[in-house]
mmCIF file of C-alpha atoms in Angstrom:
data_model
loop_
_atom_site.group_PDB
_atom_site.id
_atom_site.type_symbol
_atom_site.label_atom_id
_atom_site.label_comp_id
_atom_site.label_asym_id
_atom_site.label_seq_id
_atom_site.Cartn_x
_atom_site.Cartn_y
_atom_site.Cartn_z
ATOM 1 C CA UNK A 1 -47.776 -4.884 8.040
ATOM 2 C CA UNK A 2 -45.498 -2.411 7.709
ATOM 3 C CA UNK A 3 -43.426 -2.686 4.560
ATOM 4 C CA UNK A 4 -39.961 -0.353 3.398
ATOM 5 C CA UNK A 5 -39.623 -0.445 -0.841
ATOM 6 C CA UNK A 6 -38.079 1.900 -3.186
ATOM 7 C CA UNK A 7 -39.504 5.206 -3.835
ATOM 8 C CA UNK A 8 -42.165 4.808 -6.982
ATOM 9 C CA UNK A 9 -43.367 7.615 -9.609
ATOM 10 C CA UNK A 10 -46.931 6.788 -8.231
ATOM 11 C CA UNK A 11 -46.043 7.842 -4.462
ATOM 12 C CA UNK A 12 -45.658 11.448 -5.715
ATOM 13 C CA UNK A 13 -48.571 12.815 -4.050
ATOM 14 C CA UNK A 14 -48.020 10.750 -1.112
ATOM 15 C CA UNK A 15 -44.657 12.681 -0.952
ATOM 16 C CA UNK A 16 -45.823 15.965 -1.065
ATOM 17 C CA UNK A 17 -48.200 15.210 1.806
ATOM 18 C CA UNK A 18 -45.363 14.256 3.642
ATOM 19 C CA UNK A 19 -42.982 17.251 3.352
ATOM 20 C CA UNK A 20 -46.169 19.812 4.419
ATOM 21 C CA UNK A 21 -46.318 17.514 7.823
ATOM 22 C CA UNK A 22 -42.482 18.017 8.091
ATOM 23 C CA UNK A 23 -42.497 21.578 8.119
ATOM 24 C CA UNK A 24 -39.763 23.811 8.037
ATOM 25 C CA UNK A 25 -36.220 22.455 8.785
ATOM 26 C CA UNK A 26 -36.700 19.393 6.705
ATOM 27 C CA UNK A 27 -34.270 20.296 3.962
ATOM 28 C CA UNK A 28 -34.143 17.285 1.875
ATOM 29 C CA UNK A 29 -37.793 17.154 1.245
ATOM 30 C CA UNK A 30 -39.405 20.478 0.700
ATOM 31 C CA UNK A 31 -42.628 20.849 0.096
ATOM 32 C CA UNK A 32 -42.287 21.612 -3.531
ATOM 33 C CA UNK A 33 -43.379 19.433 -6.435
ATOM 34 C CA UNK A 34 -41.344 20.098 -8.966
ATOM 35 C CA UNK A 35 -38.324 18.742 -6.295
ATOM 36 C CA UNK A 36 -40.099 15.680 -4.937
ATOM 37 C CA UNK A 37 -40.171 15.361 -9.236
ATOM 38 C CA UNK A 38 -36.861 15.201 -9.390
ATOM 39 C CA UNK A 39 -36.205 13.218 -6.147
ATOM 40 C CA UNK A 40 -38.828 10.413 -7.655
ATOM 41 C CA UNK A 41 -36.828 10.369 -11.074
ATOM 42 C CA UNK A 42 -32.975 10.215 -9.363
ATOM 43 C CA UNK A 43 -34.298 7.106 -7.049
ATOM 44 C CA UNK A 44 -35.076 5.197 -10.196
ATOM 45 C CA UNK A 45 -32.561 6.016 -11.830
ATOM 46 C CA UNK A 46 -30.229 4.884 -9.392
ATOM 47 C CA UNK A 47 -31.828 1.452 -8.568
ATOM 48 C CA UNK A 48 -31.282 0.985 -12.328
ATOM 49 C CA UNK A 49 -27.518 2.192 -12.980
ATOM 50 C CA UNK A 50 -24.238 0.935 -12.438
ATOM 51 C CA UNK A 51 -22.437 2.051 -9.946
ATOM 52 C CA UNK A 52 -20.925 4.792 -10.818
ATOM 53 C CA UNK A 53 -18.660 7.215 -8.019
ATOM 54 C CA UNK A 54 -18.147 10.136 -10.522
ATOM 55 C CA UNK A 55 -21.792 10.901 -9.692
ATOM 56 C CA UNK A 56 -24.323 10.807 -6.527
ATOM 57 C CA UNK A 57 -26.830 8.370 -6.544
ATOM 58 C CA UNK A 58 -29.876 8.496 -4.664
ATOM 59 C CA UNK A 59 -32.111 5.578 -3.233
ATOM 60 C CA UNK A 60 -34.824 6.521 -1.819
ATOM 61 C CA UNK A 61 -37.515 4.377 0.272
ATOM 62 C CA UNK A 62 -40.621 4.462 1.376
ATOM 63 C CA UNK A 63 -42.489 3.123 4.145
ATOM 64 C CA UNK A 64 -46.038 1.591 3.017
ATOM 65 C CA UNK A 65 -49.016 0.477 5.264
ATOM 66 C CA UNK A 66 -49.950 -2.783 4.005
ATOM 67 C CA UNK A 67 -53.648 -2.642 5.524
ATOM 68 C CA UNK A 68 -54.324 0.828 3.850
ATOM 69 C CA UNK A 69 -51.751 1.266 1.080
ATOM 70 C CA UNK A 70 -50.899 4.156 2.126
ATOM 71 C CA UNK A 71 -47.179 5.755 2.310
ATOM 72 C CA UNK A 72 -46.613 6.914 5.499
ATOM 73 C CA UNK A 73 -42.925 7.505 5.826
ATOM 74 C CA UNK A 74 -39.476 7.789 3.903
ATOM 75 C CA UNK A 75 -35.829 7.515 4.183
ATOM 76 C CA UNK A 76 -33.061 7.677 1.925
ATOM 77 C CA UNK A 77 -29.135 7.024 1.301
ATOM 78 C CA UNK A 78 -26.701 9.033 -1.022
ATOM 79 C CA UNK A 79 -24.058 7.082 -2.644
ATOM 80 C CA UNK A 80 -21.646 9.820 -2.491
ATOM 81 C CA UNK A 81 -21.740 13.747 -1.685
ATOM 82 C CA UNK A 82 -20.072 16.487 -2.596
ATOM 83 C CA UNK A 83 -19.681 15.823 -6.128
ATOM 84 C CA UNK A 84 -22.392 17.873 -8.407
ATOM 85 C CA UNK A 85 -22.153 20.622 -5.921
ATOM 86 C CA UNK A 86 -20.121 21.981 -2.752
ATOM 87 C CA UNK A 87 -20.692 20.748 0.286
ATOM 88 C CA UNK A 88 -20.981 22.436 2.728
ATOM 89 C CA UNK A 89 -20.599 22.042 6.782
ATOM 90 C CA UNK A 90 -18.802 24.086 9.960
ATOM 91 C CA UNK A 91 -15.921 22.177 11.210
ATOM 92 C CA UNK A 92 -15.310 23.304 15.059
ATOM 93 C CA UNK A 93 -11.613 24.157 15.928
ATOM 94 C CA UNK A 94 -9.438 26.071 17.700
ATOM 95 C CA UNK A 95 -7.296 29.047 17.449
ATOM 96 C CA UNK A 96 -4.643 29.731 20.419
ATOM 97 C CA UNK A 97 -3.751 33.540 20.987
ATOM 98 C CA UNK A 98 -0.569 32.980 23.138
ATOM 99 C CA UNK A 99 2.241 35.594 24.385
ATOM 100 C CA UNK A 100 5.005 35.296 26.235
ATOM 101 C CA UNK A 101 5.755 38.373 27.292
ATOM 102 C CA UNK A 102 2.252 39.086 29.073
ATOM 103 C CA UNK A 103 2.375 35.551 30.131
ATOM 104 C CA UNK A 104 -0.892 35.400 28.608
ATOM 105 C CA UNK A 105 -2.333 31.833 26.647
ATOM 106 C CA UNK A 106 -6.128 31.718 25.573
ATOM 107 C CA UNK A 107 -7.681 29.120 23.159
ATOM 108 C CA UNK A 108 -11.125 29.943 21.264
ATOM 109 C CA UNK A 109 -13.244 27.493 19.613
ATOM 110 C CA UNK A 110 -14.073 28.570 15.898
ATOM 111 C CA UNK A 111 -16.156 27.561 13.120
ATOM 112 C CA UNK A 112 -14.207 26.765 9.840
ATOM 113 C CA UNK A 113 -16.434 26.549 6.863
ATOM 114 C CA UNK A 114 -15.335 23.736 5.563
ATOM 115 C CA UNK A 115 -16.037 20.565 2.526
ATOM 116 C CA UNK A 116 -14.487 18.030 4.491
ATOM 117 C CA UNK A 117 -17.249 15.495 4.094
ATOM 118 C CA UNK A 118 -17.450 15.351 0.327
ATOM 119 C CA UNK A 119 -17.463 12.120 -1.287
ATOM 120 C CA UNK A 120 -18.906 10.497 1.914
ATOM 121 C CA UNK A 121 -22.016 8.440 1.699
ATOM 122 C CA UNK A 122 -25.387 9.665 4.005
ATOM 123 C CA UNK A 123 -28.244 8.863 5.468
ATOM 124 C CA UNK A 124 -30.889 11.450 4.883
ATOM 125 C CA UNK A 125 -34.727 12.200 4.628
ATOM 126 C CA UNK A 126 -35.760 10.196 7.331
ATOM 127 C CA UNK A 127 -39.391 11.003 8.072
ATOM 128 C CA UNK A 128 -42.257 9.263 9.932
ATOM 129 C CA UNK A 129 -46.143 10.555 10.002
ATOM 130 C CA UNK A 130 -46.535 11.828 13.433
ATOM 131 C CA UNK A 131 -49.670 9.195 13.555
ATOM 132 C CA UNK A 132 -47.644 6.147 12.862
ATOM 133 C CA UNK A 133 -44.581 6.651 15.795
ATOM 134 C CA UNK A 134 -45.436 4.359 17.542
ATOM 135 C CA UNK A 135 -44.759 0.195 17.333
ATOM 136 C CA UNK A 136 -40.955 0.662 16.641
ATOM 137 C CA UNK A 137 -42.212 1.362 13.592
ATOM 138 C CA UNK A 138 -39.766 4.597 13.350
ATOM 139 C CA UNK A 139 -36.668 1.791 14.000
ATOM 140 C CA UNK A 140 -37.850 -0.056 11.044
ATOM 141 C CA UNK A 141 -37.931 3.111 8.905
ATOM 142 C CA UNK A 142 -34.125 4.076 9.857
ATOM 143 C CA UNK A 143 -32.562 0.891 10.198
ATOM 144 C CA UNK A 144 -34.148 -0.527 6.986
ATOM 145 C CA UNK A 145 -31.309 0.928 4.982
ATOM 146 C CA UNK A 146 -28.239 -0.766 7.091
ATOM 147 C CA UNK A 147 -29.897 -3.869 5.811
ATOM 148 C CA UNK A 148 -29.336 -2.419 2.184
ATOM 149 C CA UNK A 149 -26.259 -0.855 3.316
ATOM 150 C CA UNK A 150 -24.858 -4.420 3.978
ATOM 151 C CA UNK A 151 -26.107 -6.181 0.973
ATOM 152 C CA UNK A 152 -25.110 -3.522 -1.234
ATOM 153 C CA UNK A 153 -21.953 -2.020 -0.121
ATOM 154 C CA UNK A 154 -20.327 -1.900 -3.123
ATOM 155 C CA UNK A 155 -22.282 0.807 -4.081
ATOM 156 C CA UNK A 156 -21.624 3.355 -1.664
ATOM 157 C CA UNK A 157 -19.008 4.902 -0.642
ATOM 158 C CA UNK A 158 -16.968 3.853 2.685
ATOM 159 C CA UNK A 159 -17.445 6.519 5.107
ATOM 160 C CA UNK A 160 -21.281 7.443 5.843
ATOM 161 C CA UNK A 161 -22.777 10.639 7.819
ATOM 162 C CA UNK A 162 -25.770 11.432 8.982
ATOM 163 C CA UNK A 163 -26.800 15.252 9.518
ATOM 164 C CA UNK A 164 -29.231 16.132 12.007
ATOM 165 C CA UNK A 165 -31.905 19.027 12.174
ATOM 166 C CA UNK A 166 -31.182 21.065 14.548
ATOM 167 C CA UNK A 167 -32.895 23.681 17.106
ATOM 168 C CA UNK A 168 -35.550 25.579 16.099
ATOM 169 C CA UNK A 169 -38.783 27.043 17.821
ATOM 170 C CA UNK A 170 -42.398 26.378 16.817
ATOM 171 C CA UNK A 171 -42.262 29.031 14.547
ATOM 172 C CA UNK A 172 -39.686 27.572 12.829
ATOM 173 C CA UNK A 173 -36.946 29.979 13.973
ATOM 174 C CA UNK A 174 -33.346 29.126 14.633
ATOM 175 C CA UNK A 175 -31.178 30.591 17.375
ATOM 176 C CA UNK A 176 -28.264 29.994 15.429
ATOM 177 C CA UNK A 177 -29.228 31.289 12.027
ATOM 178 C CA UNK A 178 -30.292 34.380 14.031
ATOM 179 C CA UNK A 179 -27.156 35.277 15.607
ATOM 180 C CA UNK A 180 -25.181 34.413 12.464
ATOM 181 C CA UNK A 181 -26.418 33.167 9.466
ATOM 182 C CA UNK A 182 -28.975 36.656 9.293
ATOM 183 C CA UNK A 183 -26.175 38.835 9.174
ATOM 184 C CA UNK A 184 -24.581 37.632 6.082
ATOM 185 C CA UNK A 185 -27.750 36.433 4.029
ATOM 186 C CA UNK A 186 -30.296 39.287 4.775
ATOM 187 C CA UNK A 187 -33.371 36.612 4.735
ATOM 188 C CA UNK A 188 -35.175 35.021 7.290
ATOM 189 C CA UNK A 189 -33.957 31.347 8.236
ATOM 190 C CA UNK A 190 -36.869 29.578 5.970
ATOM 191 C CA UNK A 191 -35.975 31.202 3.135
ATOM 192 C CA UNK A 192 -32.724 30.097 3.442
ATOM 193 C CA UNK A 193 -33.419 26.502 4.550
ATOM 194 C CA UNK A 194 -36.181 26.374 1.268
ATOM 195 C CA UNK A 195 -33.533 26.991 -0.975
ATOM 196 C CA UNK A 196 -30.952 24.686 0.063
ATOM 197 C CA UNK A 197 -33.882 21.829 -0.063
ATOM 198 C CA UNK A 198 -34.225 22.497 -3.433
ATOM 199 C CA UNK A 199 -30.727 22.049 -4.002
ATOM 200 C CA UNK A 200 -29.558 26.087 -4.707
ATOM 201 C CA UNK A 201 -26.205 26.449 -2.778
ATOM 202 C CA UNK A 202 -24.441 28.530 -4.647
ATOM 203 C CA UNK A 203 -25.334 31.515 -2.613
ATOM 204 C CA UNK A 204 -23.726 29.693 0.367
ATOM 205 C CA UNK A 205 -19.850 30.189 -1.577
ATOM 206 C CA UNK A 206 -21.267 33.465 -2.661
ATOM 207 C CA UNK A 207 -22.839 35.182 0.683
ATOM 208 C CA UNK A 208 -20.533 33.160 3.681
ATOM 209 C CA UNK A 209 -17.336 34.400 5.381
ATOM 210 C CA UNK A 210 -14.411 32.199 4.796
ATOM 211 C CA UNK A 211 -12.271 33.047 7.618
ATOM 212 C CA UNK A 212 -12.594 31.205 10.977
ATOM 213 C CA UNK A 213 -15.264 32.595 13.257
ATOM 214 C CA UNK A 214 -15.102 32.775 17.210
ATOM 215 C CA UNK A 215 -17.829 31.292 18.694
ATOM 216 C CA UNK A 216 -17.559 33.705 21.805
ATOM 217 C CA UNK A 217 -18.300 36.298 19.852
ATOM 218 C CA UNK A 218 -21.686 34.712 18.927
ATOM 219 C CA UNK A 219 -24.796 35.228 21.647
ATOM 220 C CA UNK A 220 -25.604 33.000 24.214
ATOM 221 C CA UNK A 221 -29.004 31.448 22.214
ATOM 222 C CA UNK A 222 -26.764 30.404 19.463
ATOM 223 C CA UNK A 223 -24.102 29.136 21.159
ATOM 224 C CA UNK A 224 -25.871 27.271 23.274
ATOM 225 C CA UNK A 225 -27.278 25.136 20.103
ATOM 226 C CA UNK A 226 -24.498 24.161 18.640
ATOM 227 C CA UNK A 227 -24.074 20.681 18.186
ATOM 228 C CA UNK A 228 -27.728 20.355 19.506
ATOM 229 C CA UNK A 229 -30.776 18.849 17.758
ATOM 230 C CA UNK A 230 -34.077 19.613 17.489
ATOM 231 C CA UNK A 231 -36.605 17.959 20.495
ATOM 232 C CA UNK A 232 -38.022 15.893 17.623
ATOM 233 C CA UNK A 233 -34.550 14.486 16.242
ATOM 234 C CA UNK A 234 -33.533 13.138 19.952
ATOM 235 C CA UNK A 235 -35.012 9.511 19.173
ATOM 236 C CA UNK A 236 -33.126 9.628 15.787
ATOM 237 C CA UNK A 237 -29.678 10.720 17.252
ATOM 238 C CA UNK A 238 -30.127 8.474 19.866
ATOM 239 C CA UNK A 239 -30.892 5.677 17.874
ATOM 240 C CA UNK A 240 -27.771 6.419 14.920
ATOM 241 C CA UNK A 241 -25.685 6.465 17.811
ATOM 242 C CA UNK A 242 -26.382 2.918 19.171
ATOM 243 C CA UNK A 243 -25.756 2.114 16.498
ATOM 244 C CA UNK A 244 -22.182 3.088 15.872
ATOM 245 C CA UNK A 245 -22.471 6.532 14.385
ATOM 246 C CA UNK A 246 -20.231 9.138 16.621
ATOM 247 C CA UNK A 247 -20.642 12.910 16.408
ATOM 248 C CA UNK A 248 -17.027 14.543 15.183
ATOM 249 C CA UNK A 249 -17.288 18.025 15.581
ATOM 250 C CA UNK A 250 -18.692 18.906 12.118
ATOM 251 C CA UNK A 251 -22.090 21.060 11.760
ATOM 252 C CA UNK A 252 -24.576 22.256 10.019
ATOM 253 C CA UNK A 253 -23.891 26.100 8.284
ATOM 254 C CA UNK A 254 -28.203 26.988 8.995
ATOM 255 C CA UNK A 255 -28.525 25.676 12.423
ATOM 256 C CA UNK A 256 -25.985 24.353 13.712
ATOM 257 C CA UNK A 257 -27.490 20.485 14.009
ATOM 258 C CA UNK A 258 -24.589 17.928 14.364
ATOM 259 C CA UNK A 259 -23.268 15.659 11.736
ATOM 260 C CA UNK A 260 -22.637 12.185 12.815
ATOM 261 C CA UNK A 261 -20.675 9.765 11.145
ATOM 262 C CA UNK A 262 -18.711 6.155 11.182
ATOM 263 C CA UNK A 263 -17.662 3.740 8.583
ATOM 264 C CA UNK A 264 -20.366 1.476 6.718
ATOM 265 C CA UNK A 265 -18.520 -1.652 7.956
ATOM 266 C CA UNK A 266 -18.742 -0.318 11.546
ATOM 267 C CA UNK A 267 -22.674 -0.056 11.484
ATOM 268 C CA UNK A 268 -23.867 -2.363 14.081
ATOM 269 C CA UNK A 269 -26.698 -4.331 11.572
ATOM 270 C CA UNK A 270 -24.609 -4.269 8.584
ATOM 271 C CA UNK A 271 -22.174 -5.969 10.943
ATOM 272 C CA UNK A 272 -24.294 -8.210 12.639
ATOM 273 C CA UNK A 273 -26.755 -8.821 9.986
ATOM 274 C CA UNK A 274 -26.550 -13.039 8.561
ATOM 275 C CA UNK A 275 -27.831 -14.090 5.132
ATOM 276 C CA UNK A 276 -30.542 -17.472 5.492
ATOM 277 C CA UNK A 277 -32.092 -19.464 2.950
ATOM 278 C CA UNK A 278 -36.052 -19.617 3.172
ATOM 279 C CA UNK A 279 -38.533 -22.514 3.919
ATOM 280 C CA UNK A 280 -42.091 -21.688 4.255
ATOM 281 C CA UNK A 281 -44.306 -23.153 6.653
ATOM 282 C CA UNK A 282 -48.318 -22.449 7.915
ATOM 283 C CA UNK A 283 -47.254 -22.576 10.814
ATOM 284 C CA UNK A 284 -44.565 -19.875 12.688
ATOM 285 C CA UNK A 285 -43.719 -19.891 16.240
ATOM 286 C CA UNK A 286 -43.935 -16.300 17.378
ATOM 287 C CA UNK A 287 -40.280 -14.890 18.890
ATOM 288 C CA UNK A 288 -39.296 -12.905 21.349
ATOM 289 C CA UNK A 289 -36.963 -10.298 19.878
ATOM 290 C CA UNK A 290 -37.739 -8.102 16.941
ATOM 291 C CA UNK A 291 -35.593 -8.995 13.868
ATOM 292 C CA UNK A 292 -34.793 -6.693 10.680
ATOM 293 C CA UNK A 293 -35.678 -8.864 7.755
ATOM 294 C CA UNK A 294 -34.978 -7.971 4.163
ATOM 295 C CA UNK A 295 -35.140 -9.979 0.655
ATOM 296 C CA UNK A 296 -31.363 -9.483 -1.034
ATOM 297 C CA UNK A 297 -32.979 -7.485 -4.340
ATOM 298 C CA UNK A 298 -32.365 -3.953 -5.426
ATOM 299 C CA UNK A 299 -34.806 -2.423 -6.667
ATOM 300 C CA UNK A 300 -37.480 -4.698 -5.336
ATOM 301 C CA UNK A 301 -35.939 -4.351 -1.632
ATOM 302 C CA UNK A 302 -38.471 -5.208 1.035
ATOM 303 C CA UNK A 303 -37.300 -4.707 4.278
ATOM 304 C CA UNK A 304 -39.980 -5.406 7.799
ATOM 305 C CA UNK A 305 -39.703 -5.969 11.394
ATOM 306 C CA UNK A 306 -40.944 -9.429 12.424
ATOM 307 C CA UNK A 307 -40.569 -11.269 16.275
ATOM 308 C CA UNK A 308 -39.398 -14.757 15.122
ATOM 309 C CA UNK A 309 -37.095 -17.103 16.316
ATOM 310 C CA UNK A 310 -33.579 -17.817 14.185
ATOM 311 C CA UNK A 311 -32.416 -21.320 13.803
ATOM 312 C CA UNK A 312 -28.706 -21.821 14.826
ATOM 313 C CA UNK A 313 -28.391 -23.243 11.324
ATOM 314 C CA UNK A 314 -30.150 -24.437 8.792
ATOM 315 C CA UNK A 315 -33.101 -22.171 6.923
ATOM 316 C CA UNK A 316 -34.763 -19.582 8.320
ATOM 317 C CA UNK A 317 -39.062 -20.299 8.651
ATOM 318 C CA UNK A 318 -41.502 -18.110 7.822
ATOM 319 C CA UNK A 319 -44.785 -17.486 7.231
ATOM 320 C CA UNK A 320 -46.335 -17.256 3.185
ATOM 321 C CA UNK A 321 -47.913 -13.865 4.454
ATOM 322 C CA UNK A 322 -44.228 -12.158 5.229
ATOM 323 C CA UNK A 323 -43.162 -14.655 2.590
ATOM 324 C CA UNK A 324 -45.174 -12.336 0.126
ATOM 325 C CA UNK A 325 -44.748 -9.115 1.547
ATOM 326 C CA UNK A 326 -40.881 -9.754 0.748
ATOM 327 C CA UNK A 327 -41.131 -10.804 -2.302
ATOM 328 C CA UNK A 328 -39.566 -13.958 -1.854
ATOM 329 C CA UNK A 329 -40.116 -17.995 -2.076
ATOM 330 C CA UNK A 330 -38.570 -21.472 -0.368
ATOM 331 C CA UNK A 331 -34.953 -21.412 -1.013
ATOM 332 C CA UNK A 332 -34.377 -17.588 -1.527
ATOM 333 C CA UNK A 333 -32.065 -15.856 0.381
ATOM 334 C CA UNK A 334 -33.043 -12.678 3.093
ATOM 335 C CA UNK A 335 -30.556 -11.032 5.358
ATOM 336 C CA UNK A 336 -31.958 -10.585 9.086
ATOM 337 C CA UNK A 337 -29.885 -8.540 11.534
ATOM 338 C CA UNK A 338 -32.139 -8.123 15.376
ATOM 339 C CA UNK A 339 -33.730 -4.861 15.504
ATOM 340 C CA UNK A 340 -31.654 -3.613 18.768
ATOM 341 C CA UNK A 341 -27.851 -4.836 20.232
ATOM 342 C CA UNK A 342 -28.075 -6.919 22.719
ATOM 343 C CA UNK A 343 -27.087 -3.839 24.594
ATOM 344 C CA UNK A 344 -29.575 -1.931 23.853
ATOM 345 C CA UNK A 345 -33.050 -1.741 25.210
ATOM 346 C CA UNK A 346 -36.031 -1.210 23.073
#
């Protein structure tokens, strides 16, 4: 079974196999120990404060194999952003050039460096082992946080985004960094990408332009990315957007990937997702739809995918296998939201 929990101090080394798989372009989980360090000790800390919106706070989750015991993905949601440090994003606009006289009107999109987003919540560090995408299990892994979204809303802020990696080659390289970001930093895009993963941004204030620049004076390659993700992110834009998330024209400064965004409230699962009290029996009759089921703890949140079938009232059965996986017993509450909308296909 696959099971989502909190990020542990023992799943360090799991971690840091993780981020070399990722590769380049995976910004919030370099492969660096001393930063998966101090990503271990701001998840515990933050399933053991009080909520606190001077400061981010960052959950982090794992996903474990229960057959092997092995940690073979991770996701993650920031309370708030912005705060400790700038951030950072393009906003795309436009400038009109306009005179009468010459009867002449153009409009040019820009780029507007901009901290627009600050003091939103995200959803960030979503990464699967290449060997385990497969069984909706990369589903479970992203949409295991709306469940803890919607049970613990009060700690995050309102408004949520989602940034998205975008374009690069095999080789790492971005189109975008090249025919912008290279002129103002001097080093090549990895470089650049390493350092904001390990959370040094400064240079960002320091090094960028702060006046609006035209896109059409950009080349083709990186124009042509903007707003664009990476082949590997499709599934993961795709799937943010079904459920609610909308991209508004913001971007990232490296490569250009889109941000998306919505309102917490507005999530699909948080919305749809019910509360049940448990019973426990032997014997479970196997559903038809996939269901999102989570206990209603914080930092012992388990979160799984199960096919069951939901009562129209009364509690919710299920097995004393998934009954131990989540931590719970008869009479305990779990929140279970379906997997999909009813308009969307698996």
């Amino acid at each position: 079974m696959m099971i989502i929990r909190p990020l542990m101090a023992s799943d360090a080394d799991a971690l840091l196999n993780l981020a070399y798989k990722a590769g380049v372009g995976f910004t919030s989980l370099p492969a660096d120990p001393n930063h998966i360090a101090g990503k271990i000790t701001a998840s515990l800390s933050a399933f053991n404060s009080e909520v606190d919106f001077t400061t981010e706070q960052s959950y982090v989750f794992v996903m474990e194999d229960t057959h092997t015991n092995t940690v073979v993905g991770i996701c993650g949601i920031e309370s708030s952003i912005g705060l400790s440090s700038p951030w950072y994003s393009y906003r795309i606009g436009t400038l009109v050039h306009s005179s009468r006289e010459l009867k002449v009107h153009n409009s040019f999109p820009t780029l507007y460096l901009s901290n627009d987003q600050t003091a939103c919540a995200e959803v960030c560090t979503l990464f699967l082992d290449p060997d385990y995408r497969h069984s909706k299990n990369g589903q479970l892994l992203s949409k295991s946080r709306f469940l803890f979204l919607a049970q613990f809303a009060h700690r995050f802020e309102a408004k949520i985004i989602a940034e998205m990696r975008g374009v690069s080659d095999e080789n790492g390289q971005s189109p975008f960094w090249d025919g912008l970001g290279a002129h103002f930093f001097d080093m090549p895009f990895a470089d650049a990408d390493h350092l904001t993963g390990l959370g040094k941004k400064e240079f960002i204030a320091q090094l960028m332009p702060r006046h609006p620049l035209y896109i059409n004076l950009l080349p083709k390659a990186a124009r042509d990315v903007i707003g664009e993700v990476h082949g590997n992110t499709l599934p993961a834009r795709k799937m943010l957007e079904d459920e609610g998330f909308r991209y508004q024209g913001y971007v990232d400064i490296f490569d250009a990937g889109p941000t998306l965004e919505t309102q917490v409230n507005d999530i699909r699962a948080v919305r749809e997702s019910k509360n049940y009290l448990v019973k426990i029996e032997d014997h479970i009759p196997i559903g038809t739809v996939p269901y999102l089921i989570s206990n209603t703890l914080l930092d012992g949140y388990r979160c799984t995918m199960v096919y069951i079938k939901v009562p129209e009232s009364g509690p919710l059965c299920i097995s004393s296998e998934l009954a131990s996986n989540l931590h719970v017993t008869a009479l305990d509450t779990v929140r279970l939201v379906p997997l999909f909308s009813q308009h969307t296909s698996a």
